[in-house]
Amino acid sequence: MSATTQTPDEALAETGTAVVAPSPRSRSVWRWIGMPLFLLGIIAAIAIAINTKDIDSIEARSLGLQHILRATGEHLLLTVFSTVIVLAIAVPLGIALTRQWTRRFRGALITVANIGQAVPTIGLIALMAVAFNYIGFGASVIALVACAVLPVLRNTMVGIQGVDETVLEAGRGMGMSRGAVLRKLELPLAVPVILAGVRTALVINVGTATLAAYINAGGLGKIIIAGLSTNRILVTVTGAALTAVLALLVDYLAGVAEQLLRPKGL
Amino acid sequence: MRMHRTFRTALTAAAATLALAVAGCAGDTNVNQSGGDAAKGGSLAKDYDLKGESFVVGSKEFTENKVLGQITIAAIQAAGGKTEDKTGISGTATVRAALTSGEIDMYWDYTGTGWVNILGNTTTNLPPDLFKAVSDADKANKVTWIGPSPLNNSYGLAIKKDVAQKEKIKTMSDLAAYLNKNADKSTICAASEFLQRDDGLPGVEKAYGMQFKITELDFNLVYPQVGKDCTVGEITTTDGRVKANDLVALKDDKKFFVPYNAALTVRSEVADKSPDLAKMFKKIAEALDNEKMMELNGKVDIDGDKEADVAKEFLKDEGFIG
């Protein structure tokens, strides 16, 4: 994704035209707190809308603070849990698929991952319930994982394959073993691309976790569906806005992690 | 770059939410599915005359309402009228708006829906004759109600047949007594709307003095889950899947659920111009009851028959068409 793209700050530093730009310090402060402030603003707007409107019993049931907090917690748990599993599957698999010895089944495995992403999540969730009679948290996590494995897998492979061959040769020339080349050169250099894939998976999971409410796994989807099924626009919008806030927040935090985890000197 | 990424993130989240919304409310909107020959003969052709007239027929998006729409189309054709098929419109609010704006001329609705959702009343203090109250009040909106049908598609609770027989549970009061003794069995599978509405679960719990643990599912997933993850399931009383899944609908002995008797709602302008419509559809409405409707719904939902075929079969069985 943005692995090789410079941020405006870096670009400015290089071209040396920072004269007209605001001082780098204040700029970077806003870069870190701008998004959280924006999200707080949205939450405040929702809170004001709920508290100033005359709400009926149906809206009260869906928009109670307890209810919203519980749904948000369930949603986060679904997202984080499924993303961790995605990482545990996709990163090792992605590494393995760039090794010589997996060349034979590479095509087949990528096809399987592709199917997972091609099937709509709602279909997978229904399949879990109808075909396997399996509902709840576990079933939702399986469906979410199946749908988010591919971007992480593909980014891991692309990241590793994108490492400059001459760097690897230099490493081997210095007497590094294959494992050492992977650990010390290939993986660190691929980190930005892999993290971009993780970020994509997280955002996908926040969005699709809304569907888990159809099979008793809760989450913010519960609020959206309640609003849709009872024709209460305030409820639907609240659920949808909170989902978007969560997606932006998760993406923001992943961005921070990306900055911190990026190997120094790149 | 940062702006760009943020925008894309928001877009992804919005798209996912939109996908959910679409999945939730996009019905099957095939507009012209009443294929085959037009219905002919039978008592309708003999007793009524709609020659030279044409009507736009709508319906809501679920099986029963689509079957009722197809019955309407076949009946009008049998009486010599022309029809345009606009069945399968999603959501009560949308169909009703299509009717009052003149985009469609008629569709089947339900007394409870009319009283609460359309006319904006509450479920407490129901008038004794709900059909009369609704049709009188709706005259102001230039909508004529034709019926009512004994067919009452209300909410209900169902349990597995073998449990019902073993524990001798026939009514919802029996169920409350059973659950109060067996708290571990008190899980209910239900869809969001039933859980939110005052005339749904919150009201039932209060009226019968029972307390459920909730398993929230998409409505279509409720039927096969009863007897597995939950003892009790939310149903609608004319759904063919009640029988197909070996369930029994429990009697609402305290009459908590509002009656949802089906009736054909027609724009008054259209109804007044063709008095035969009211006479003819009053007869047809009277021939429909829960048993019959459950069978017709089952033919579509379980056997996979087309709504139009099921509708003609019904009219033929009742002697309305030849």
XYZ file of C-alpha atoms in Angstrom:
588
model
C 0.000 0.000 0.000
C 1.926 3.011 1.184
C 5.166 1.250 1.948
C 7.266 3.231 -0.446
C 5.258 6.429 -0.347
C 6.681 9.352 1.528
C 4.641 11.329 3.962
C 4.447 15.027 3.099
C 6.834 15.733 5.980
C 9.494 13.487 4.574
C 9.013 14.853 1.103
C 9.395 18.373 2.384
C 12.478 17.517 4.366
C 14.110 16.066 1.290
C 13.319 18.786 -1.163
C 14.206 21.408 1.385
C 11.203 23.632 0.689
C 9.942 23.672 4.235
C 9.979 27.454 4.349
C 6.278 27.919 3.687
C 5.164 24.881 5.640
C 4.172 25.166 9.296
C 6.896 24.152 11.681
C 7.393 20.379 11.657
C 6.702 20.109 15.389
C 3.182 21.563 15.444
C 2.400 19.742 12.248
C 3.271 16.373 13.741
C 1.281 17.069 16.905
C -1.837 17.659 14.824
C -1.054 14.551 12.881
C -1.338 12.495 16.049
C -4.270 14.142 17.757
C -6.311 15.286 14.757
C -8.013 11.961 14.164
C -8.861 11.191 17.821
C -10.345 14.680 18.154
C -12.399 14.203 14.993
C -13.740 10.862 16.280
C -14.565 12.356 19.680
C -16.468 15.045 17.831
C -18.590 12.443 16.030
C -19.316 10.606 19.282
C -20.302 13.882 20.931
C -22.629 14.653 18.020
C -24.315 11.251 18.392
C -24.664 11.721 22.141
C -26.245 15.133 21.646
C -28.620 13.786 19.007
C -29.755 10.958 21.308
C -30.149 13.172 24.358
C -32.027 16.007 22.716
C -34.498 13.902 20.740
C -37.723 12.657 22.271
C -37.060 8.916 22.051
C -39.679 6.170 22.185
C -39.458 2.819 23.949
C -37.921 1.035 20.948
C -35.194 3.657 20.581
C -34.587 3.659 24.322
C -33.965 -0.098 24.251
C -31.320 0.193 21.513
C -29.702 3.478 22.499
C -29.150 2.968 26.224
C -25.548 3.635 27.217
C -25.151 0.166 28.725
C -26.450 -1.448 25.570
C -24.198 0.600 23.282
C -21.103 -0.038 25.406
C -21.800 -3.773 25.499
C -22.315 -3.863 21.711
C -19.108 -1.899 21.152
C -17.204 -4.263 23.432
C -18.555 -7.293 21.590
C -17.649 -5.680 18.303
C -14.078 -4.948 19.371
C -13.665 -8.467 20.707
C -14.889 -9.960 17.420
C -12.560 -7.698 15.425
C -9.448 -8.176 17.528
C -9.922 -11.908 17.996
C -10.466 -12.574 14.300
C -7.579 -10.310 13.272
C -5.183 -12.099 15.640
C -6.206 -15.426 14.122
C -5.833 -13.981 10.626
C -2.266 -12.933 11.502
C -1.456 -16.300 13.027
C -2.561 -18.011 9.829
C -1.668 -15.588 7.068
C 1.819 -14.365 8.042
C 3.465 -17.792 8.514
C 1.620 -19.069 5.450
C 2.718 -16.043 3.445
C 6.340 -16.597 4.469
C 6.111 -20.293 3.637
C 4.655 -19.534 0.226
C 7.700 -17.456 -0.721
C 10.079 -20.347 0.000
C 11.379 -22.516 -2.787
C 9.924 -25.750 -1.406
C 6.294 -24.590 -1.565
C 6.384 -23.673 -5.223
C 4.291 -26.700 -6.201
C 1.169 -25.963 -4.127
C 1.448 -22.170 -4.159
C -1.224 -21.759 -6.844
C -3.695 -24.057 -5.127
C -3.378 -22.363 -1.711
C -3.813 -18.896 -3.130
C -6.917 -20.099 -4.940
C -8.365 -21.318 -1.633
C -7.647 -17.962 0.007
C -9.234 -16.231 -2.969
C -12.434 -18.260 -2.550
C -12.602 -17.178 1.078
C -12.570 -13.567 0.039
C -14.857 -14.007 -2.937
C -17.717 -15.535 -0.936
C -19.754 -12.770 0.676
C -19.473 -12.816 4.467
C -23.240 -12.884 4.897
C -23.212 -16.093 2.836
C -20.516 -17.646 5.006
C -22.363 -16.679 8.161
C -25.597 -18.178 6.865
C -23.709 -21.281 5.780
C -22.325 -21.706 9.290
C -25.805 -21.520 10.765
C -27.702 -23.529 8.149
C -25.215 -26.185 7.051
C -23.239 -26.699 10.254
C -25.881 -25.525 12.704
C -23.155 -23.463 14.304
C -23.994 -19.993 15.634
C -22.469 -17.449 17.970
C -19.028 -15.987 18.532
C -16.992 -18.899 17.162
C -18.971 -19.167 13.951
C -18.669 -15.435 13.340
C -14.915 -15.492 13.914
C -14.507 -18.309 11.383
C -16.437 -16.343 8.774
C -14.520 -13.138 9.481
C -11.173 -14.923 9.309
C -12.010 -16.592 6.014
C -12.814 -13.211 4.513
C -9.737 -11.345 5.756
C -6.950 -13.888 5.308
C -6.230 -12.988 1.715
C -5.049 -9.369 2.013
C -2.594 -10.239 4.784
C -1.383 -13.327 2.958
C -0.911 -11.443 -0.281
C 0.844 -8.494 1.346
C 3.187 -10.805 3.236
C 4.150 -12.495 -0.025
C 4.437 -9.267 -1.992
C 6.470 -7.674 0.790
C 8.963 -10.499 0.945
C 9.176 -10.931 -2.800
C 9.720 -7.195 -3.199
C 12.961 -7.192 -1.240
C 15.872 -6.268 -3.510
C 17.648 -9.393 -4.687
C 21.077 -7.721 -4.415
C 20.523 -7.136 -0.687
C 19.826 -10.836 -0.210
C 22.882 -11.788 -2.205
C 24.998 -9.462 -0.098
C 23.646 -11.236 2.978
C 24.394 -14.673 1.622
C 27.833 -13.437 0.571
C 28.463 -12.502 4.188
C 27.851 -16.128 5.121
C 24.270 -15.845 6.467
C 22.153 -19.012 6.527
C 18.767 -19.047 4.781
C 17.029 -18.591 8.127
C 19.227 -15.665 9.008
C 18.559 -14.017 5.639
C 14.810 -14.380 6.286
C 14.974 -13.100 9.860
C 17.513 -10.308 9.448
C 16.872 -9.080 5.921
C 13.665 -10.271 4.261
C 11.183 -9.891 7.158
C 12.366 -6.496 8.454
C 12.359 -5.093 4.944
C 8.887 -6.514 4.287
C 7.356 -5.201 7.545
C 5.800 -2.021 6.080
C 3.965 -3.959 3.372
C 2.858 -6.691 5.791
C 1.551 -4.086 8.231
C -0.393 -2.399 5.451
C -2.120 -5.759 4.876
C -2.880 -6.087 8.590
C -4.410 -2.647 8.565
C -6.626 -3.615 5.645
C -7.716 -6.798 7.440
C -8.591 -4.862 10.582
C -10.766 -2.402 8.734
C -12.480 -5.182 6.761
C -13.174 -7.005 10.016
C -14.685 -3.978 11.736
C -17.099 -3.565 8.835
C -18.074 -7.178 8.367
C -18.382 -7.897 12.100
C -21.684 -6.015 11.873
C -23.096 -9.142 10.222
C -22.322 -11.285 13.270
C -25.470 -9.968 14.922
C -27.473 -12.227 12.599
C -26.120 -15.290 14.387
C -26.187 -14.235 18.020
C -22.636 -12.865 18.228
C -23.743 -9.341 19.071
C -21.683 -6.310 18.125
C -22.710 -2.971 16.657
C -24.623 -4.796 13.928
C -27.244 -5.472 16.610
C -27.971 -1.750 16.761
C -27.986 -1.275 12.985
C -30.303 -4.244 12.463
C -32.618 -3.124 15.266
C -32.874 0.280 13.597
C -33.519 -1.191 10.155
C -36.097 -3.728 11.303
C -38.096 -1.231 13.328
C -37.622 1.685 10.925
C -35.902 3.932 13.485
C -33.437 6.060 11.554
C -31.687 7.484 14.645
C -30.917 3.922 15.804
C -29.604 2.831 12.400
C -27.466 5.926 12.003
C -26.052 5.579 15.514
C -25.039 1.970 14.858
C -23.535 2.808 11.484
C -21.701 5.899 12.739
C -20.252 4.031 15.693
C -19.053 1.309 13.317
C -17.348 3.924 11.161
C -15.800 5.562 14.238
C -14.479 2.192 15.357
C -13.065 1.487 11.891
C -11.310 4.857 11.779
C -10.011 4.428 15.313
C -8.676 0.957 14.641
C -7.060 2.176 11.424
C -5.544 5.113 13.306
C -4.096 2.883 16.013
C -2.734 0.510 13.376
C -1.158 3.528 11.682
C 0.535 4.496 14.929
C 1.756 0.922 15.355
C 2.998 0.985 11.776
C 5.100 4.095 12.523
C 6.534 2.548 15.677
C 7.218 -0.882 14.210
C 8.733 0.345 10.964
C 12.415 -0.643 11.051
C 14.621 2.365 11.714
C 16.635 3.720 8.857
C 14.213 2.895 6.078
C -1.480 10.315 1.567
C -2.896 10.413 5.059
C -6.082 12.075 3.898
C -6.332 9.584 1.150
C -5.981 6.606 3.470
C -8.476 8.039 5.941
C -10.961 8.609 3.208
C -10.531 5.062 1.971
C -11.006 3.702 5.495
C -14.201 5.645 5.929
C -15.317 4.456 2.535
C -14.658 0.822 3.410
C -16.596 1.121 6.646
C -19.417 2.918 4.906
C -19.495 0.320 2.153
C -19.633 -2.520 4.654
C -22.475 -0.823 6.472
C -24.279 -0.174 3.233
C -23.839 -3.798 2.212
C -25.497 -4.763 5.464
C -28.331 -2.370 4.858
C -28.858 -3.706 1.366
C -28.655 -7.307 2.537
C -31.202 -6.420 5.165
C -33.812 -4.771 3.045
C -33.373 -5.646 -0.600
C -36.195 -8.010 -1.357
C -36.765 -10.072 -4.412
C -38.065 -7.433 -6.755
C -38.705 -9.413 -9.889
C -41.506 -7.394 -11.287
C -43.121 -9.690 -13.781
C -43.085 -13.228 -12.530
C -46.706 -14.194 -13.073
C -45.954 -16.183 -16.164
C -48.106 -18.805 -17.803
C -51.672 -18.481 -18.983
C -54.048 -15.971 -17.520
C -56.607 -17.509 -15.190
C -59.999 -18.166 -16.753
C -63.387 -19.644 -15.965
C -64.776 -20.530 -12.539
C -67.134 -18.488 -10.392
C -65.172 -15.255 -10.745
C -65.652 -15.102 -14.508
C -69.352 -15.816 -14.113
C -70.178 -13.426 -11.264
C -67.958 -10.406 -11.865
C -67.016 -8.245 -14.786
C -63.809 -6.199 -14.914
C -63.491 -6.153 -18.717
C -61.676 -3.127 -20.090
C -60.259 -2.192 -16.702
C -56.650 -2.448 -15.640
C -55.010 -2.410 -12.220
C -51.473 -2.196 -10.831
C -51.039 -4.812 -8.088
C -48.278 -4.515 -5.489
C -47.193 -6.570 -2.492
C -44.620 -6.625 0.287
C -41.469 -8.660 -0.109
C -42.208 -11.806 1.900
C -43.653 -15.056 0.607
C -47.180 -14.803 2.005
C -47.698 -11.287 0.777
C -46.341 -12.157 -2.662
C -48.725 -15.147 -2.857
C -51.622 -12.870 -1.893
C -50.489 -10.463 -4.623
C -50.495 -13.256 -7.183
C -53.958 -14.408 -6.044
C -55.140 -10.846 -6.667
C -53.615 -10.767 -10.133
C -55.067 -14.128 -11.173
C -58.499 -13.212 -9.778
C -58.651 -9.915 -11.658
C -57.582 -11.653 -14.859
C -60.254 -14.311 -14.372
C -62.845 -11.554 -14.141
C -61.578 -10.139 -17.435
C -59.400 -7.292 -16.141
C -55.823 -6.451 -17.041
C -53.056 -6.293 -14.438
C -49.586 -4.942 -14.029
C -47.442 -6.937 -11.588
C -45.471 -4.814 -9.134
C -45.315 -7.356 -6.321
C -42.303 -7.726 -4.054
C -41.815 -4.133 -2.839
C -39.723 -4.042 0.355
C -41.060 -2.748 3.626
C -44.526 -1.670 4.765
C -43.633 2.025 4.617
C -42.534 1.741 0.981
C -45.520 -0.279 -0.270
C -47.929 1.969 1.524
C -46.262 5.044 0.006
C -46.560 3.417 -3.418
C -50.288 2.959 -2.789
C -51.063 6.453 -1.526
C -48.995 8.038 -4.298
C -50.938 6.081 -6.915
C -47.986 4.083 -8.180
C -49.883 0.918 -7.336
C -53.653 0.454 -6.983
C -53.773 -2.255 -4.313
C -51.843 -4.608 -2.016
C -52.646 -6.848 0.943
C -51.973 -5.492 4.396
C -52.842 -6.552 7.937
C -55.160 -4.990 10.529
C -52.487 -4.841 13.267
C -49.987 -3.224 10.917
C -52.636 -0.761 9.789
C -53.648 0.161 13.332
C -50.130 0.531 14.770
C -47.642 1.182 11.952
C -49.799 3.096 9.488
C -52.340 4.886 11.671
C -49.903 5.422 14.529
C -51.913 3.947 17.434
C -50.544 1.881 20.299
C -51.261 -1.765 21.028
C -52.942 -1.022 24.328
C -56.700 -0.356 24.304
C -57.378 -2.105 21.020
C -60.872 -1.553 19.649
C -62.997 -4.746 19.785
C -63.491 -4.773 15.993
C -60.046 -3.918 14.726
C -60.919 -4.313 11.039
C -63.798 -1.866 11.276
C -61.743 0.629 13.252
C -58.869 0.481 10.766
C -61.022 0.699 7.647
C -63.061 3.589 9.086
C -59.940 5.529 10.056
C -58.147 4.877 6.790
C -61.003 6.341 4.725
C -59.484 9.737 5.539
C -56.353 8.637 3.665
C -58.465 7.580 0.655
C -57.676 3.899 1.226
C -60.407 1.229 1.204
C -59.942 -1.987 3.161
C -61.573 -5.090 1.637
C -62.017 -8.090 3.902
C -61.278 -9.099 6.583
C -59.869 -12.549 6.122
C -59.858 -15.084 8.977
C -56.182 -15.410 8.042
C -54.337 -13.899 11.026
C -50.598 -13.643 10.480
C -49.608 -12.672 13.975
C -46.462 -13.121 16.009
C -46.373 -16.321 18.000
C -44.164 -18.594 20.045
C -43.440 -22.181 19.047
C -41.695 -25.160 20.601
C -40.747 -28.603 19.307
C -43.705 -30.939 18.924
C -42.225 -33.729 21.061
C -41.502 -31.329 23.930
C -45.033 -29.969 23.694
C -46.507 -33.468 23.877
C -44.238 -34.696 26.657
C -44.704 -31.635 28.856
C -48.350 -31.041 27.865
C -47.723 -27.479 26.725
C -50.525 -26.110 24.577
C -50.815 -22.469 25.512
C -48.362 -19.714 26.316
C -49.534 -19.843 29.941
C -48.509 -23.528 30.013
C -45.137 -22.462 28.629
C -44.686 -19.810 31.324
C -45.432 -22.393 34.042
C -42.991 -24.863 32.471
C -40.196 -22.279 32.113
C -40.626 -21.011 35.643
C -39.924 -24.561 36.804
C -37.123 -25.212 34.259
C -35.083 -22.025 34.112
C -32.305 -23.742 32.168
C -34.694 -24.255 29.231
C -35.712 -20.629 28.907
C -33.696 -19.631 25.835
C -35.620 -18.027 22.969
C -34.427 -17.673 19.386
C -35.780 -14.462 17.898
C -35.016 -11.768 15.350
C -34.209 -8.172 16.118
C -37.592 -6.610 15.412
C -39.477 -8.956 17.765
C -36.941 -8.200 20.490
C -37.387 -4.435 20.162
C -41.125 -3.973 19.710
C -43.374 -3.382 22.674
C -45.880 -5.762 21.077
C -43.051 -8.311 20.808
C -40.907 -9.995 23.445
C -40.772 -7.253 26.101
C -44.579 -7.231 26.204
C -44.961 -11.012 26.120
C -42.614 -11.434 29.064
C -44.624 -8.974 31.104
C -48.037 -10.363 30.098
C -47.223 -13.995 30.859
C -44.730 -13.518 33.686
C -41.812 -15.288 32.083
C -38.214 -14.332 31.495
C -36.159 -15.460 28.511
C -32.471 -15.756 27.753
C -32.104 -14.337 24.233
C -30.403 -15.804 21.194
C -30.655 -13.118 18.517
C -30.765 -14.494 14.978
C -31.834 -13.550 11.508
C -35.544 -14.460 11.335
C -34.989 -17.171 8.712
C -32.505 -18.941 10.985
C -34.958 -19.146 13.896
C -37.063 -22.099 12.657
C -34.281 -24.702 12.324
C -32.661 -23.587 15.599
C -35.651 -24.287 17.850
C -34.954 -27.442 19.833
C -31.209 -27.023 19.318
C -29.790 -23.801 20.733
C -33.109 -22.709 22.162
C -36.338 -24.186 23.508
C -38.685 -21.514 22.186
C -38.735 -19.679 18.868
C -40.412 -16.551 17.546
C -42.669 -17.444 14.615
C -45.374 -15.932 12.525
C -48.544 -17.976 12.741
C -49.016 -18.662 9.029
C -45.433 -19.637 8.190
C -45.149 -22.994 6.444
C -41.876 -23.658 8.209
C -43.670 -24.180 11.545
C -44.908 -27.577 10.388
C -41.859 -28.365 8.270
C -39.600 -28.068 11.318
C -41.873 -30.127 13.594
C -42.917 -27.161 15.672
C -46.221 -26.318 17.283
C -47.478 -22.783 17.628
C -48.654 -22.139 21.187
C -52.063 -20.632 21.802
C -51.934 -16.996 22.860
C -54.508 -17.639 25.626
C -54.205 -14.146 27.124
C -54.657 -12.614 23.666
C -51.491 -10.568 23.971
C -50.570 -10.401 20.288
C -52.491 -7.930 18.184
C -54.613 -9.544 15.444
C -53.071 -9.230 12.002
C -55.986 -10.208 9.792
C -55.199 -9.851 6.114
C -57.227 -7.498 3.931
C -56.822 -6.044 0.483
C -56.110 -2.312 0.671
C -57.183 -0.437 -2.432
C -57.039 3.228 -3.385
C -60.570 4.464 -2.720
C -60.725 6.129 -6.132
C -60.136 2.747 -7.779
C -62.435 0.822 -5.425
C -65.300 3.276 -5.969
C -64.982 3.036 -9.747
C -65.074 -0.788 -9.753
C -67.555 -1.970 -7.117
C -67.027 -5.564 -8.266
C -63.533 -5.464 -6.723
C -64.874 -5.206 -3.176
C -67.502 -7.929 -3.672
C -65.058 -10.298 -5.298
C -62.153 -9.897 -2.894
C -64.381 -10.066 0.191
C -65.293 -13.594 -0.978
C -61.666 -14.528 -1.623
C -60.491 -13.085 1.690
C -63.082 -15.166 3.522
C -61.733 -18.334 1.901
C -58.277 -17.826 3.406
C -57.415 -18.981 6.917
C -54.198 -19.789 8.798
C -54.258 -23.497 7.913
C -54.734 -22.740 4.202
C -52.148 -19.972 4.140
C -49.572 -22.085 5.968
C -50.010 -24.693 3.246
C -49.626 -22.129 0.445
C -46.564 -20.552 2.079
C -45.046 -23.996 2.543
C -45.465 -24.780 -1.150
C -43.279 -21.776 -1.954
C -40.787 -21.815 0.916
C -40.326 -25.550 1.273
C -41.265 -27.119 -2.079
C -39.898 -24.224 -4.126
C -43.043 -23.654 -6.230
C -43.631 -20.290 -7.909
C -45.955 -17.880 -6.126
C -48.054 -17.399 -9.263
C -48.639 -21.154 -9.628
C -49.511 -21.590 -5.957
C -51.964 -18.690 -6.226
C -53.786 -20.173 -9.243
C -53.874 -23.589 -7.619
C -55.587 -22.078 -4.581
C -58.175 -20.238 -6.691
C -58.868 -23.408 -8.660
C -59.237 -25.557 -5.517
C -61.780 -23.115 -4.133
C -63.689 -23.043 -7.435
C -62.947 -19.382 -8.093
C -61.331 -20.180 -11.430
C -61.776 -23.078 -13.827
